[in-house]
Amino acid sequence: MKIAISQLKYPSNYNETIEVMNEFLTVPKRCDKDTDLLVLPEYANCPGMPLKDLDAIFEHCRRYNAGFLDSLKASAVSNNLNICVNMLYERRSGFTNTTLIIDRTGGIVAEYDKTHLAYTELDAMGLVPGNKPVFVEIEGAVITFAVCFELYFPEFFETLALGKPDI
């Protein structure tokens, strides 16, 4: 499986946040034609937004998430690739740090809510943690998820290893 990873500049103001978010939407068409999986970074839907104004962050997500996700779904189809994207995502229970995989048909085939949230995600942002590892098979490769702060939890990786992931 050929994987492309995208990390753009980190925004310093809200106008740059919108620019970077929109630039993430152009990455799929810039991938090599034989790319199987594109991985976008954590909080790709609201990069660089300051924690000092949580209401603005959540309002931004409510305003842009559906269109952002719909654009990525369309890009998965038109560029014939799987896309892995992490978003600040609103569920009935509240906002989560969620990683989604969109397959080549534009369907969401996996959703992982980050289990081990950083203190800022728990205390300042009030995010809802996930409660289980997620495994998905895509084109013969078993994929699982670990996001940022989760690297500090070796017991989590022991649990993930039991699922024998390829990626």
Short mmCIF file of C-alpha atoms in Angstrom, two decimals:
data_model
loop_
_atom_site.label_atom_id
_atom_site.label_comp_id
_atom_site.label_asym_id
_atom_site.label_seq_id
_atom_site.Cartn_x
_atom_site.Cartn_y
_atom_site.Cartn_z
CA MET A 1 0.00 0.00 0.00
CA LYS A 2 1.42 3.38 -1.03
CA ILE A 3 0.77 6.03 1.63
CA ALA A 4 1.05 9.82 1.37
CA ILE A 5 1.19 12.01 4.47
CA SER A 6 0.38 15.71 4.43
CA GLN A 7 1.46 18.29 6.99
CA LEU A 8 1.03 21.91 6.02
CA LYS A 9 2.23 25.05 7.77
CA TYR A 10 0.77 25.75 11.18
CA PRO A 11 -1.55 28.77 11.02
CA SER A 12 -0.91 31.86 13.15
CA ASN A 13 -4.32 33.52 12.72
CA TYR A 14 -7.87 32.65 11.71
CA ASN A 15 -7.47 33.68 8.06
CA GLU A 16 -4.56 31.26 7.81
CA THR A 17 -6.66 28.58 9.52
CA ILE A 18 -9.21 28.84 6.71
CA GLU A 19 -6.45 28.86 4.07
CA VAL A 20 -4.73 25.76 5.50
CA MET A 21 -8.04 23.93 5.94
CA ASN A 22 -8.90 24.67 2.30
CA GLU A 23 -5.41 23.66 1.20
CA PHE A 24 -5.94 20.25 2.84
CA LEU A 25 -8.86 19.84 0.44
CA THR A 26 -6.50 20.23 -2.54
CA VAL A 27 -3.97 17.64 -1.34
CA PRO A 28 -5.80 14.59 -2.77
CA LYS A 29 -5.52 15.82 -6.36
CA ARG A 30 -1.79 16.44 -5.85
CA CYS A 31 -1.12 12.85 -4.74
CA ASP A 32 0.66 10.47 -7.10
CA LYS A 33 -1.85 8.48 -9.13
CA ASP A 34 -0.77 5.23 -7.48
CA THR A 35 -1.36 6.51 -3.93
CA ASP A 36 -3.63 4.20 -1.96
CA LEU A 37 -3.99 6.11 1.31
CA LEU A 38 -3.65 9.81 2.10
CA VAL A 39 -3.21 10.69 5.79
CA LEU A 40 -4.07 14.21 6.94
CA PRO A 41 -2.97 15.52 10.38
CA GLU A 42 -4.79 15.95 13.66
CA TYR A 43 -7.45 18.68 13.70
CA ALA A 44 -7.26 19.15 9.92
CA ASN A 45 -10.66 20.88 10.02
CA CYS A 46 -9.56 23.61 12.46
CA PRO A 47 -5.77 23.86 12.35
CA GLY A 48 -4.13 26.35 14.66
CA MET A 49 -7.25 27.75 16.27
CA PRO A 50 -6.42 29.19 19.72
CA LEU A 51 -7.83 27.55 22.84
CA LYS A 52 -8.56 30.96 24.35
CA ASP A 53 -11.82 31.12 22.39
CA LEU A 54 -13.44 27.70 22.54
CA ASP A 55 -16.78 29.04 21.38
CA ALA A 56 -15.14 30.22 18.15
CA ILE A 57 -13.52 26.82 17.60
CA PHE A 58 -16.76 24.93 18.12
CA GLU A 59 -18.72 27.40 15.98
CA HIS A 60 -16.11 27.05 13.21
CA CYS A 61 -16.52 23.26 13.31
CA ARG A 62 -20.30 23.47 13.27
CA ARG A 63 -20.11 25.79 10.28
CA TYR A 64 -17.47 23.99 8.20
CA ASN A 65 -17.33 20.29 9.16
CA ALA A 66 -20.08 19.00 6.85
CA GLY A 67 -18.69 20.77 3.79
CA PHE A 68 -15.11 19.82 4.66
CA LEU A 69 -16.03 16.16 5.02
CA ASP A 70 -18.21 16.17 1.89
CA SER A 71 -15.30 17.66 -0.10
CA LEU A 72 -12.95 14.95 1.14
CA LYS A 73 -15.49 12.26 0.26
CA ALA A 74 -15.79 13.65 -3.28
CA SER A 75 -11.98 13.85 -3.54
CA ALA A 76 -11.64 10.22 -2.47
CA VAL A 77 -13.88 9.24 -5.37
CA SER A 78 -12.48 11.59 -8.02
CA ASN A 79 -8.86 10.83 -7.10
CA ASN A 80 -9.43 7.12 -6.46
CA LEU A 81 -7.82 7.00 -3.04
CA ASN A 82 -8.58 6.30 0.61
CA ILE A 83 -8.30 9.33 2.90
CA CYS A 84 -7.62 9.29 6.62
CA VAL A 85 -8.54 12.59 8.30
CA ASN A 86 -8.63 13.69 11.92
CA MET A 87 -11.23 16.28 12.91
CA LEU A 88 -12.74 18.01 15.89
CA TYR A 89 -16.07 16.27 15.39
CA GLU A 90 -19.43 16.88 17.03
CA ARG A 91 -21.44 13.90 18.21
CA ARG A 92 -24.61 13.77 20.31
CA SER A 93 -22.47 13.33 23.42
CA GLY A 94 -20.25 16.34 22.61
CA PHE A 95 -17.12 17.09 20.62
CA THR A 96 -14.57 14.35 20.03
CA ASN A 97 -11.10 14.12 18.51
CA THR A 98 -12.10 11.74 15.72
CA THR A 99 -10.14 10.05 12.97
CA LEU A 100 -12.15 8.92 9.97
CA ILE A 101 -11.22 6.81 6.97
CA ILE A 102 -13.00 7.54 3.74
CA ASP A 103 -12.67 4.82 1.12
CA ARG A 104 -12.35 5.16 -2.64
CA THR A 105 -16.16 5.16 -3.01
CA GLY A 106 -16.53 8.15 -0.66
CA GLY A 107 -17.93 6.13 2.21
CA ILE A 108 -16.76 6.42 5.79
CA VAL A 109 -15.45 2.95 6.67
CA ALA A 110 -13.92 3.66 10.08
CA GLU A 111 -14.32 6.16 12.91
CA TYR A 112 -11.96 6.29 15.87
CA ASP A 113 -12.52 8.64 18.80
CA LYS A 114 -9.19 9.34 20.47
CA THR A 115 -9.18 7.46 23.77
CA HIS A 116 -6.26 9.09 25.60
CA LEU A 117 -7.03 12.79 25.46
CA ALA A 118 -4.45 15.39 26.50
CA TYR A 119 -5.29 17.52 29.52
CA THR A 120 -6.19 20.50 27.33
CA GLU A 121 -8.63 18.34 25.39
CA LEU A 122 -10.23 17.07 28.60
CA ASP A 123 -10.11 20.07 30.90
CA ALA A 124 -10.08 23.15 28.67
CA MET A 125 -12.03 21.81 25.70
CA GLY A 126 -14.28 19.28 27.43
CA LEU A 127 -13.88 16.70 24.66
CA VAL A 128 -15.48 13.29 25.06
CA PRO A 129 -12.92 10.45 24.98
CA GLY A 130 -13.35 7.31 22.97
CA ASN A 131 -13.45 3.97 24.72
CA LYS A 132 -12.09 1.33 22.35
CA PRO A 133 -9.49 0.61 19.70
CA VAL A 134 -10.76 0.45 16.12
CA PHE A 135 -9.45 -1.82 13.39
CA VAL A 136 -10.48 -1.73 9.75
CA GLU A 137 -9.32 -3.73 6.76
CA ILE A 138 -8.80 -1.75 3.60
CA GLU A 139 -7.58 -3.44 0.46
CA GLY A 140 -5.93 -6.24 2.41
CA ALA A 141 -4.25 -4.01 5.02
CA VAL A 142 -5.46 -3.89 8.63
CA ILE A 143 -5.36 -0.32 9.91
CA THR A 144 -5.67 0.91 13.49
CA PHE A 145 -5.29 4.30 15.13
CA ALA A 146 -3.13 6.09 17.67
CA VAL A 147 -3.31 9.87 17.81
CA CYS A 148 -0.64 12.21 19.20
CA PHE A 149 -0.69 11.99 23.03
CA GLU A 150 -1.54 8.30 22.85
CA LEU A 151 2.14 7.63 22.12
CA TYR A 152 2.72 7.98 25.87
CA PHE A 153 0.61 4.90 26.68
CA PRO A 154 2.56 1.69 25.96
CA GLU A 155 -0.30 -0.45 27.27
CA PHE A 156 -2.48 1.03 24.51
CA PHE A 157 0.04 -0.11 21.91
CA GLU A 158 0.09 -3.57 23.49
CA THR A 159 -3.68 -3.68 23.02
CA LEU A 160 -3.37 -2.48 19.42
CA ALA A 161 -0.71 -5.11 18.71
CA LEU A 162 -3.19 -7.84 19.65
CA GLY A 163 -5.20 -6.88 16.55
CA LYS A 164 -2.12 -7.49 14.36
CA PRO A 165 -2.41 -4.27 12.34
CA ASP A 166 -0.36 -3.63 9.23
CA ILE A 167 -0.62 0.15 9.61
#
